[in-house]
PDB file of C-alpha atoms in Angstrom:
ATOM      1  CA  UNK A 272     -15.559 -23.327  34.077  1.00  0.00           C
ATOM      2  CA  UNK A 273     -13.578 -20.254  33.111  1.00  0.00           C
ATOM      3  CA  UNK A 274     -15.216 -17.091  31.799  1.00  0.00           C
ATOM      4  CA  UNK A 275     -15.541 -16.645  28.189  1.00  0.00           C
ATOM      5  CA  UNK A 276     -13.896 -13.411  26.968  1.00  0.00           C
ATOM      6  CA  UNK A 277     -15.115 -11.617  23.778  1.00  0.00           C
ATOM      7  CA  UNK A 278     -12.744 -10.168  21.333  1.00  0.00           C
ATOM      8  CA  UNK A 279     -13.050  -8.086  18.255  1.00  0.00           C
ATOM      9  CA  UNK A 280     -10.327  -8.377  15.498  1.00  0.00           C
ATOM     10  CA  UNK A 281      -9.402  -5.420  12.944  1.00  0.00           C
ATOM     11  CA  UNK A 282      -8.238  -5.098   9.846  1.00  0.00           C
ATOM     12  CA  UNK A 283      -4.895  -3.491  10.707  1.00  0.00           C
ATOM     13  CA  UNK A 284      -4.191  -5.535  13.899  1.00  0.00           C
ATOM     14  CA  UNK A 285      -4.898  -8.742  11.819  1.00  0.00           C
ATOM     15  CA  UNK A 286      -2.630  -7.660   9.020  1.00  0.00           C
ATOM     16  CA  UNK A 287       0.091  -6.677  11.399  1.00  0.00           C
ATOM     17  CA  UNK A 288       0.082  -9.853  13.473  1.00  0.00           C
ATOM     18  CA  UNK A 289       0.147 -11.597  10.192  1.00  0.00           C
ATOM     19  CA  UNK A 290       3.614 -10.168   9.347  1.00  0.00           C
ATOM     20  CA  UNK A 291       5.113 -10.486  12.886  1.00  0.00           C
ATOM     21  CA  UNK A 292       6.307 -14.448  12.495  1.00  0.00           C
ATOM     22  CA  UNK A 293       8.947 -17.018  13.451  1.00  0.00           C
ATOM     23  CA  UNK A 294       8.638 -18.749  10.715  1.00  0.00           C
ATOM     24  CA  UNK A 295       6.211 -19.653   8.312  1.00  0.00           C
ATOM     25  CA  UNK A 296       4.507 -21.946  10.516  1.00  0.00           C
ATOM     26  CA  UNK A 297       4.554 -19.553  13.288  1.00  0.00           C
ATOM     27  CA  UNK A 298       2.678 -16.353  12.771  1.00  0.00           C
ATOM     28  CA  UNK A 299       1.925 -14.180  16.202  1.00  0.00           C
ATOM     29  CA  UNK A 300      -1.701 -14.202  15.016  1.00  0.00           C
ATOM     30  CA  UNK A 301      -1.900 -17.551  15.834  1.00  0.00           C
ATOM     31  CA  UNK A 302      -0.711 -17.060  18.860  1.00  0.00           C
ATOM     32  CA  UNK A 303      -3.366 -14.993  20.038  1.00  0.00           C
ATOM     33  CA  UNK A 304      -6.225 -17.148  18.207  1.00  0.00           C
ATOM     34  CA  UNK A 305      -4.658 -19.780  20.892  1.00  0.00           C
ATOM     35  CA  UNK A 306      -5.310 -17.862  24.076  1.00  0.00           C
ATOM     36  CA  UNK A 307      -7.878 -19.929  26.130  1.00  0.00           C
ATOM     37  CA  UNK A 308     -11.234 -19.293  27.069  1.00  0.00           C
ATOM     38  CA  UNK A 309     -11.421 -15.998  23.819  1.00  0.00           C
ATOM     39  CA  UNK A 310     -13.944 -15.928  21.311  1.00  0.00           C
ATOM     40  CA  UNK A 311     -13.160 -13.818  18.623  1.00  0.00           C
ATOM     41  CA  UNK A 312     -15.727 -12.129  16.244  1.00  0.00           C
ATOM     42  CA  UNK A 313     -15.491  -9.540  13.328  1.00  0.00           C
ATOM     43  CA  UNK A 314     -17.266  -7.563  10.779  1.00  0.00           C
ATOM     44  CA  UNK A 315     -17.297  -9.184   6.724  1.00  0.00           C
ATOM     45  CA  UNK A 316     -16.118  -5.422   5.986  1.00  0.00           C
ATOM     46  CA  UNK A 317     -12.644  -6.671   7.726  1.00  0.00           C
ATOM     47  CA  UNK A 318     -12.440  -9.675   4.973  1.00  0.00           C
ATOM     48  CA  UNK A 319     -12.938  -6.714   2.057  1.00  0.00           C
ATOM     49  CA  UNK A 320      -9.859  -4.735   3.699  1.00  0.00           C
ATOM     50  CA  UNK A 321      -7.530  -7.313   4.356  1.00  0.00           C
ATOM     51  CA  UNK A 322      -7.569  -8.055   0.403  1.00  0.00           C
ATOM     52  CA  UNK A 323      -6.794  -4.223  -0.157  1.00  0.00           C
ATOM     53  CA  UNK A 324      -4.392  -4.572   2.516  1.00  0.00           C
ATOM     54  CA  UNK A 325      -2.212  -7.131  -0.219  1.00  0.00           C
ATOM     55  CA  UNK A 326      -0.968  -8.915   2.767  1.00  0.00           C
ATOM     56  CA  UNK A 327       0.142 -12.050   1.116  1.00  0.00           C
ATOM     57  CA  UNK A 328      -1.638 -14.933   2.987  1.00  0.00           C
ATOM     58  CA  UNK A 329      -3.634 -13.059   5.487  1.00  0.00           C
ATOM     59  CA  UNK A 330      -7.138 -12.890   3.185  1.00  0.00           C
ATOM     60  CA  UNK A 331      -6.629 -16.969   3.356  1.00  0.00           C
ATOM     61  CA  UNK A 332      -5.659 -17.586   6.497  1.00  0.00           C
ATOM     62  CA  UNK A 333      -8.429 -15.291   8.012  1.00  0.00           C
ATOM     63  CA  UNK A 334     -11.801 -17.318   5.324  1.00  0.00           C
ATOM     64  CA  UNK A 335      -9.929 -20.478   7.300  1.00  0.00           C
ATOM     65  CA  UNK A 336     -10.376 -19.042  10.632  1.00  0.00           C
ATOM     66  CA  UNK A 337     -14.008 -18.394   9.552  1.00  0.00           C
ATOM     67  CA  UNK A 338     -14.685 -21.612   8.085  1.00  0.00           C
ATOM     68  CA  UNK A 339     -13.500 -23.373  11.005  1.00  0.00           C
ATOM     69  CA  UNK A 340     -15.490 -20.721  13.519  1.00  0.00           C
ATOM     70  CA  UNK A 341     -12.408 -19.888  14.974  1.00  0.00           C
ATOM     71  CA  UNK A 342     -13.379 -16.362  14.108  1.00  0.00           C
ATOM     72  CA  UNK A 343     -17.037 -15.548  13.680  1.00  0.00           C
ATOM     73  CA  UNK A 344     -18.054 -13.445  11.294  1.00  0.00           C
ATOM     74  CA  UNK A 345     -21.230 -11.022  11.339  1.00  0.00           C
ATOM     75  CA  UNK A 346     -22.543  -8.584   8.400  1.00  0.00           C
ATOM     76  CA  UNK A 347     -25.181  -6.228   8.563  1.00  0.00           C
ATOM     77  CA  UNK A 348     -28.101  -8.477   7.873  1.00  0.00           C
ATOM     78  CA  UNK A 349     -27.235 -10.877  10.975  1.00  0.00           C
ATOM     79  CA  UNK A 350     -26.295  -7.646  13.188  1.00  0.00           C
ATOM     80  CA  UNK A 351     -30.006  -6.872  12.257  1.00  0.00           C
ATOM     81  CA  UNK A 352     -31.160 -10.296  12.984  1.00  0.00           C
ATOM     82  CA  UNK A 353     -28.987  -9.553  16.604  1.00  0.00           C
ATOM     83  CA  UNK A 354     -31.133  -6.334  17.270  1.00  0.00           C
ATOM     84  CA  UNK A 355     -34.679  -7.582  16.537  1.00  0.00           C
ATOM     85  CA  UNK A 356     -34.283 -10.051  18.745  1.00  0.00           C
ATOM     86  CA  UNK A 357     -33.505  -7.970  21.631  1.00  0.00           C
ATOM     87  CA  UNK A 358     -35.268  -4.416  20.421  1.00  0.00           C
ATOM     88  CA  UNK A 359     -38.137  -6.255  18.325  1.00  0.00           C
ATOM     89  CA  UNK A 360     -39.456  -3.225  15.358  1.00  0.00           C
ATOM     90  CA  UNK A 361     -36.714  -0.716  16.790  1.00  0.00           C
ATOM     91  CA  UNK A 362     -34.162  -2.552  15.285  1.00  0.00           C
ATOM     92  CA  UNK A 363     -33.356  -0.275  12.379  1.00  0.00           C
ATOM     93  CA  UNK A 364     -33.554   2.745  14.559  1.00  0.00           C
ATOM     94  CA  UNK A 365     -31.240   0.884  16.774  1.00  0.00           C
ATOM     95  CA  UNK A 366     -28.368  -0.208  14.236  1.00  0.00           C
ATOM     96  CA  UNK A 367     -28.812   3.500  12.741  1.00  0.00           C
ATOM     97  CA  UNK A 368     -27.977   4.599  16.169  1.00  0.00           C
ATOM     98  CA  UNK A 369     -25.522   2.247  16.608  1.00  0.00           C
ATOM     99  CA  UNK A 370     -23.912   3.952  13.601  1.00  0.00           C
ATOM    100  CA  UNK A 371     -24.340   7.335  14.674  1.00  0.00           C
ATOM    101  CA  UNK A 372     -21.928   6.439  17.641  1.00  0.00           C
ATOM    102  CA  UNK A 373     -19.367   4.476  15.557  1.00  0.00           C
ATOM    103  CA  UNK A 374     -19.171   7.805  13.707  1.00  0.00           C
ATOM    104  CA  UNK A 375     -19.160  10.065  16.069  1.00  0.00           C
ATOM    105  CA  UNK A 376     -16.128   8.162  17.955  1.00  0.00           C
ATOM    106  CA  UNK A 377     -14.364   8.613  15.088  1.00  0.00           C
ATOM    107  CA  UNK A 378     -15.029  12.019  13.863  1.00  0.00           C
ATOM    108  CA  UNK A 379     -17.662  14.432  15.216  1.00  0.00           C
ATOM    109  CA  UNK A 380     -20.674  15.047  11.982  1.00  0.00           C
ATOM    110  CA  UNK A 381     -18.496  11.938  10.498  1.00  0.00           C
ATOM    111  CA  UNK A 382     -22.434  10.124  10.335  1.00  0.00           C
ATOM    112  CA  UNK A 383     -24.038  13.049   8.482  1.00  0.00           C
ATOM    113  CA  UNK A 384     -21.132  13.514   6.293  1.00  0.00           C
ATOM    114  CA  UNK A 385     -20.592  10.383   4.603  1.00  0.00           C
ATOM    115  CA  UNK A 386     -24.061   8.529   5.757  1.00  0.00           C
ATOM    116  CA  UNK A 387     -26.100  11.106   3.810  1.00  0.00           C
ATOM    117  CA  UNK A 388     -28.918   8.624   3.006  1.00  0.00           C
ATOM    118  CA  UNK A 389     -29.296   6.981   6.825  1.00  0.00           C
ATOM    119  CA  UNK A 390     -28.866  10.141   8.662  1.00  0.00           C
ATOM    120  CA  UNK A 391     -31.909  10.966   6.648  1.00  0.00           C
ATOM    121  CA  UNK A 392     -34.121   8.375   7.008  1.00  0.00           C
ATOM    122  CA  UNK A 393     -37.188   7.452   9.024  1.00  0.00           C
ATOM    123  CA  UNK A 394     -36.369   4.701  10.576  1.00  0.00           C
ATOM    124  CA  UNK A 395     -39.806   4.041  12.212  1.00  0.00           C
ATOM    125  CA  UNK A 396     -41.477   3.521   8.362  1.00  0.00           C
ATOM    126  CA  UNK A 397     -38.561   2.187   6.058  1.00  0.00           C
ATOM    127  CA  UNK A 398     -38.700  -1.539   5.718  1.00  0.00           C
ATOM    128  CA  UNK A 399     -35.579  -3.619   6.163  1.00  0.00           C
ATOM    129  CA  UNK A 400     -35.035  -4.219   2.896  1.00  0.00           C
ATOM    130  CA  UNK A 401     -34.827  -0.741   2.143  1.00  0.00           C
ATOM    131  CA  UNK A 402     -32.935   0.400   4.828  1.00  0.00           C
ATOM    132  CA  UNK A 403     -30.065  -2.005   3.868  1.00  0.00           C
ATOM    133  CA  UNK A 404     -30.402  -1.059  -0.091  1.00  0.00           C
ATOM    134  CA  UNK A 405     -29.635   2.250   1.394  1.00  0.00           C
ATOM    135  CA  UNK A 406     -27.257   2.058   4.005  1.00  0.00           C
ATOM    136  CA  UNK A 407     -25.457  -0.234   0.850  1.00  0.00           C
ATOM    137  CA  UNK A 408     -25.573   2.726  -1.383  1.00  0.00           C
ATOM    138  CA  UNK A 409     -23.647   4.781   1.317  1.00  0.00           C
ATOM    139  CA  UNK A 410     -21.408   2.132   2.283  1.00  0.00           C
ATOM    140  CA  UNK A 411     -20.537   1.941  -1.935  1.00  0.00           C
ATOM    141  CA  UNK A 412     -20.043   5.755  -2.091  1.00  0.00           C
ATOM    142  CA  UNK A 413     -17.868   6.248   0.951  1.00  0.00           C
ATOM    143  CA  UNK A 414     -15.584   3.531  -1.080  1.00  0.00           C
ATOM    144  CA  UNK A 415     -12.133   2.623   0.422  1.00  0.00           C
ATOM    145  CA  UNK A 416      -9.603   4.358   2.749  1.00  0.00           C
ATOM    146  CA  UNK A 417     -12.865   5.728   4.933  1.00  0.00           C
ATOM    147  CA  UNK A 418     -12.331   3.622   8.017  1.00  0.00           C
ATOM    148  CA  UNK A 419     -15.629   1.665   7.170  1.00  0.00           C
ATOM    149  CA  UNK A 420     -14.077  -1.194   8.212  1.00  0.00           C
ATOM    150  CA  UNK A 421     -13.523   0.147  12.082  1.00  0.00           C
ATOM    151  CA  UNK A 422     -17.299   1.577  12.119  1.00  0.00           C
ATOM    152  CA  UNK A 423     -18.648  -1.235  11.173  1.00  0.00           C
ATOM    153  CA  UNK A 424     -16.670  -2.944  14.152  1.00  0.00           C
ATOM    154  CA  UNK A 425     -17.452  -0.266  16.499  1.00  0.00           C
ATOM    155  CA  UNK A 426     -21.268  -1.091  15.868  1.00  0.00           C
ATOM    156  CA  UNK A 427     -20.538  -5.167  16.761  1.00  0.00           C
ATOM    157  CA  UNK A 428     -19.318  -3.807  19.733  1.00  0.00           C
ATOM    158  CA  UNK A 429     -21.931  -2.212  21.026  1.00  0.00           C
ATOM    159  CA  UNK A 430     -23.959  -5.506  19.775  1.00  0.00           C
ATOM    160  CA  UNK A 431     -21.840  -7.724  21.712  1.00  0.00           C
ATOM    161  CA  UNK A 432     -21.902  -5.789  24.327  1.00  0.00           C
ATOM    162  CA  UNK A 433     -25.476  -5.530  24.888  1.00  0.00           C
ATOM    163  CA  UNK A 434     -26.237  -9.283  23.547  1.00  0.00           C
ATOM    164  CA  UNK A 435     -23.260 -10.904  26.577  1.00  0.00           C
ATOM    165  CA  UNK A 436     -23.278  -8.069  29.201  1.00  0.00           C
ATOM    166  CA  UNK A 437     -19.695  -8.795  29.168  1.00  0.00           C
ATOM    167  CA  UNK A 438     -16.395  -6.814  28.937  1.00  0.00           C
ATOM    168  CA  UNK A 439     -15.569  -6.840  25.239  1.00  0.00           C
ATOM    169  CA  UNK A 440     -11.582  -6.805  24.280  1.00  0.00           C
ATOM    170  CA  UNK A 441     -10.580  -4.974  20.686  1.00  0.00           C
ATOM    171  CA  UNK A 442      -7.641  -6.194  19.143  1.00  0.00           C
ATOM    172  CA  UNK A 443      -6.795  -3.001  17.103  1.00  0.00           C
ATOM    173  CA  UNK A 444      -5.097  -0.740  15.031  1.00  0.00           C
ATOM    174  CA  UNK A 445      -1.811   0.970  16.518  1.00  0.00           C
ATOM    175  CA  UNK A 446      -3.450   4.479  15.728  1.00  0.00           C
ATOM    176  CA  UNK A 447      -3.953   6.485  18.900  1.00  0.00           C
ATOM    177  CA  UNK A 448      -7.682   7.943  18.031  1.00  0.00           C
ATOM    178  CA  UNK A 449      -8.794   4.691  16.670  1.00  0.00           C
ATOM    179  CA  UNK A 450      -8.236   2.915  19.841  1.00  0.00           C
ATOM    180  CA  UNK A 451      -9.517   6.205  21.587  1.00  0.00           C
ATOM    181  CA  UNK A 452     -12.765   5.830  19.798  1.00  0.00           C
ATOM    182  CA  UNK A 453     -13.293   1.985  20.902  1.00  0.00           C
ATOM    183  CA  UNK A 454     -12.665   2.683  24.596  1.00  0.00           C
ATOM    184  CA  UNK A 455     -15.566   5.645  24.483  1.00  0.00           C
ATOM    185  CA  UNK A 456     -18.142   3.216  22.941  1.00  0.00           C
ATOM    186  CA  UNK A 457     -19.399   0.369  25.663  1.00  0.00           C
ATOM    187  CA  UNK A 458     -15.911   0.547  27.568  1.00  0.00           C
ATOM    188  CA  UNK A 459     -14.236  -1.684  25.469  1.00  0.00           C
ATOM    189  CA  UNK A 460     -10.413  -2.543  26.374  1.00  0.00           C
ATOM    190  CA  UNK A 461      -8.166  -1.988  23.538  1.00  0.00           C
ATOM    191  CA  UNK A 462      -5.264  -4.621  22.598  1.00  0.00           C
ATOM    192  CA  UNK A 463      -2.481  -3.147  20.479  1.00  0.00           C
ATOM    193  CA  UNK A 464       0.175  -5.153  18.794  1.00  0.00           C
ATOM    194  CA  UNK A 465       2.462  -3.875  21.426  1.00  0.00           C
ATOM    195  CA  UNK A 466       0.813  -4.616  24.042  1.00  0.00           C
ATOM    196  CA  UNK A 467      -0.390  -7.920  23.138  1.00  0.00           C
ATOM    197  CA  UNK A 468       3.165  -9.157  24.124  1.00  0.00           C
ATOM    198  CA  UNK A 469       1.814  -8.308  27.281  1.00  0.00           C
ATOM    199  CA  UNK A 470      -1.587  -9.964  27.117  1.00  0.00           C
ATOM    200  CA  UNK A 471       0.194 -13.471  25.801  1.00  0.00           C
ATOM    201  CA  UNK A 472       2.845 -13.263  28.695  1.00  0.00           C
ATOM    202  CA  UNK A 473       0.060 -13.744  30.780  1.00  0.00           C
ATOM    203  CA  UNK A 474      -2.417 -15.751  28.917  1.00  0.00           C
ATOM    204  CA  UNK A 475      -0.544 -18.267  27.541  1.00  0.00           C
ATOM    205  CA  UNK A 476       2.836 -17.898  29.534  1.00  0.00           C
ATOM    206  CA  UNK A 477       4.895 -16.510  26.511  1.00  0.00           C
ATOM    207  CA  UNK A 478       8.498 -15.868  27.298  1.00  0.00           C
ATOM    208  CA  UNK A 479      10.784 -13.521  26.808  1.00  0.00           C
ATOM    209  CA  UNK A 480      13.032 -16.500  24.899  1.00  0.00           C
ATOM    210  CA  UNK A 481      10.018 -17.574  23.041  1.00  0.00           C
ATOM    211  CA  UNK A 482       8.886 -13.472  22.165  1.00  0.00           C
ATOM    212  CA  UNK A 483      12.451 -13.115  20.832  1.00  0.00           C
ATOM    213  CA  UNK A 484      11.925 -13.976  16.868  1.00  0.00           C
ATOM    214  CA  UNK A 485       8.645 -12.159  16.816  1.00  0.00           C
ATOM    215  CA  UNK A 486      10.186  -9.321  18.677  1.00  0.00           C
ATOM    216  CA  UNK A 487      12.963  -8.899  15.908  1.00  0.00           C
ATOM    217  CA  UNK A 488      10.197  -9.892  13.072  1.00  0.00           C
ATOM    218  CA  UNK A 489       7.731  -7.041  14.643  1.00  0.00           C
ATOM    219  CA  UNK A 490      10.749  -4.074  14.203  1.00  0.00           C
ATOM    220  CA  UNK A 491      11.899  -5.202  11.143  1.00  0.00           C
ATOM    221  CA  UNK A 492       8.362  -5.671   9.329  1.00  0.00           C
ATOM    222  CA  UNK A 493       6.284  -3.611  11.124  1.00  0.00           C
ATOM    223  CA  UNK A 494       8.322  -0.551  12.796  1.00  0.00           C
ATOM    224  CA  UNK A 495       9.958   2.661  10.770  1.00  0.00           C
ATOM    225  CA  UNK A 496      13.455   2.158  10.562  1.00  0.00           C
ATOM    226  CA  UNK A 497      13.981   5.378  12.520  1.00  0.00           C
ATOM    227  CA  UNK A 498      12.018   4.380  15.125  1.00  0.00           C
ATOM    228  CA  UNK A 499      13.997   3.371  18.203  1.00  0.00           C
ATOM    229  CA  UNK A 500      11.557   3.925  21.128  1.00  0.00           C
ATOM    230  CA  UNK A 501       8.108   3.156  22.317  1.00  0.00           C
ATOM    231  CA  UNK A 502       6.092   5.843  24.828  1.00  0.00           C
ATOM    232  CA  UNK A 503       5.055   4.316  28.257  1.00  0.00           C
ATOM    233  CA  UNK A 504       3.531   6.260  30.929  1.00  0.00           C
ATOM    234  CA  UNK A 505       5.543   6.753  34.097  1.00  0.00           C
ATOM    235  CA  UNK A 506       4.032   6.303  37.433  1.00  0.00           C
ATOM    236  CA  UNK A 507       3.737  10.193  38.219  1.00  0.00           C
ATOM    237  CA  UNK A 508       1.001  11.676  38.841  1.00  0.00           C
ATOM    238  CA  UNK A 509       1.209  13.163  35.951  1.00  0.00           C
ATOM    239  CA  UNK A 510       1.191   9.918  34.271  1.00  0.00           C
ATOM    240  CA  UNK A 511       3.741  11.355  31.638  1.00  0.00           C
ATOM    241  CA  UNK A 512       4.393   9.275  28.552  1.00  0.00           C
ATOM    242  CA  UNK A 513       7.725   8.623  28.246  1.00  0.00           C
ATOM    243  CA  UNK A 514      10.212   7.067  25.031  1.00  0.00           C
ATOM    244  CA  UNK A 515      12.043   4.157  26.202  1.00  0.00           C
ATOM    245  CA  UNK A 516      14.309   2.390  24.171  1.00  0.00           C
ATOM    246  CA  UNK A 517      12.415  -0.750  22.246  1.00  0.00           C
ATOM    247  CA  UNK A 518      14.001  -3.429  22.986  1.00  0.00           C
ATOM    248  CA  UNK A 519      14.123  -2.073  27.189  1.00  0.00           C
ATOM    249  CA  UNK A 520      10.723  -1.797  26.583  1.00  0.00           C
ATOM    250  CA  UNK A 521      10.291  -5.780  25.637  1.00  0.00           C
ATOM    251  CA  UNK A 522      13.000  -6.631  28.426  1.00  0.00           C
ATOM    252  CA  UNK A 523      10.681  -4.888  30.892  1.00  0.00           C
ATOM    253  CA  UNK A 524       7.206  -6.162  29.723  1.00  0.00           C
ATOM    254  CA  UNK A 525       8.543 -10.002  30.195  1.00  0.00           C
ATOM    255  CA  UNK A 526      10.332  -8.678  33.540  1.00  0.00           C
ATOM    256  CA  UNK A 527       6.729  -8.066  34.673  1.00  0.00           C
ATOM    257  CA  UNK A 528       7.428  -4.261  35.415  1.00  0.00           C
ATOM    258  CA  UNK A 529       4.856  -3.130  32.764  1.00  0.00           C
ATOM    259  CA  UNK A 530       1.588  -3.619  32.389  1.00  0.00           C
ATOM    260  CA  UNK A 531      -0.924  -2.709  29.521  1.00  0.00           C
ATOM    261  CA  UNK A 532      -3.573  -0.217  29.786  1.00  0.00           C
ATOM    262  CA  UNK A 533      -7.366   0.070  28.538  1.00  0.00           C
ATOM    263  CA  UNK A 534      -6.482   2.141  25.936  1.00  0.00           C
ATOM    264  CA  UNK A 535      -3.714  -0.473  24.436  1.00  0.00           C
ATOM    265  CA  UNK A 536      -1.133   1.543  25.575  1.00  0.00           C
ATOM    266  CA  UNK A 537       1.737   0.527  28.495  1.00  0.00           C
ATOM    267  CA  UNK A 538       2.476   2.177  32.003  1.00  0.00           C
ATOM    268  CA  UNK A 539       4.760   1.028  34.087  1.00  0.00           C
ATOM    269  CA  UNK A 540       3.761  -0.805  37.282  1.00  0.00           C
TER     270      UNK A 540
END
């Protein structure tokens, strides 16, 4: 029986892989949701963003993937539930510490800035229901456009990680620090959009004739119209990052002369 791989979904990576599509019927999300032998998990904060996000479609096709347990979902309370199984009365301390990592990934005094009631608390005394009103009340103040969404992912993580002992794939944002801040909690392995071209070449045996509509749907939707080149590190030791031309960049990927790198990010072979 094949190992089971765990993989985290974001807001933006969802979103994005939304847009990228042959057709109606053929979204590149789906795609990866058909890669064999992945579950995929999230945080209930990613079905809040993706409605801000005004993707048409996505907020449905995402409570479908849920329903069906293609895609399952966790909030606070059951992350909680997670912990005191394993940690037992250290739970709270545990999430809060969780938290305190998520943060600090992102942004250094990111915890104390914007989770002024938590970083406060005793977490030894305060009962659960307590600690949740409160770490509500934060959540509500920090309000939208505060990357709550990736923090609360970043503490899954380092639930799933702990719960399966397993390596645990993100499929994230394009943004260099965000996917910095995944691969320094629990040694996650980031999945970009770019480079999940690469991952479905080899997963599910994706093409270069079948990438080509999602190719031209991904620079169209998704790119800057002035962008014309994507950065891949060179095989110096230096390991420069170079701009190569976009579409040499998707001839070489299916040519099998670049592979992806923990980060998300592509190096030549």
């Amino acid at each position: 029986m094949a190992d089971v791989e765990y993989a985290l979904l974001d807001t933006d990576f969802i979103s994005k892989m939304h847009l990228i599509r042959k057709d109606e019927q053929n979204k590149l999300i789906d795609k990866i949701m058909s890669m064999p032998n992945y579950t995929f998990y999230c945080h209930k904060q990613i079905s809040v963003e993706l409605l801000r996000h005004n993707i048409a479609g996505a907020p449905e096709w995402f409570e479908a993937k849920v329903t069906e347990k293609a895609i399952y979902m966790y909030d606070d309370e059951m992350i909680l539930d997670e912990l005191s199984k394993i940690y037992g009365d250290l739970a709270i301390s545990v999430y809060a510490e969780m938290l305190k990592n998520a943060c600090d990934a992102y942004k250094e005094g990111y915890f104390e800035e914007k989770f002024l009631l938590i970083s406060k608390i005793d977490c030894l005394c305060v009962s659960r229901e307590e600690f949740m009103r409160q770490l509500q009340v934060d959540c509500d103040t920090i309000g939208e456009g505060q990357n709550l969404g990736e923090l609360k992912s970043y503490v899954l993580l380092q639930v799933l990680n702990i719960k399966h002992g397993a390596q645990i794939y993100v499929f994230c944002s394009d943004d260099k620090n965000a996917r910095n801040g995944v691969v320094s909690i629990g040694g996650a392995r980031c999945i970009s959009v770019l480079s999940s071209f690469v991952r479905l070449k080899n997963e599910i045996g994706f093409s270069r004739e079948d990438a080509e509509p999602y190719i031209q749907s991904y620079m169209s939707r998704c790119l800057g119209k002035d962008q014309k080149t994507f950065r891949v590190q060179d095989t110096s030791k230096e390991r420069r990052m170079c701009k190569i031309p976009c579409e040499q960049v998707f001839d070489e990927i299916f040519d099998g002369k670049i592979k992806e790198m923990k980060t998300g990010n592509l190096r030549y072979i």
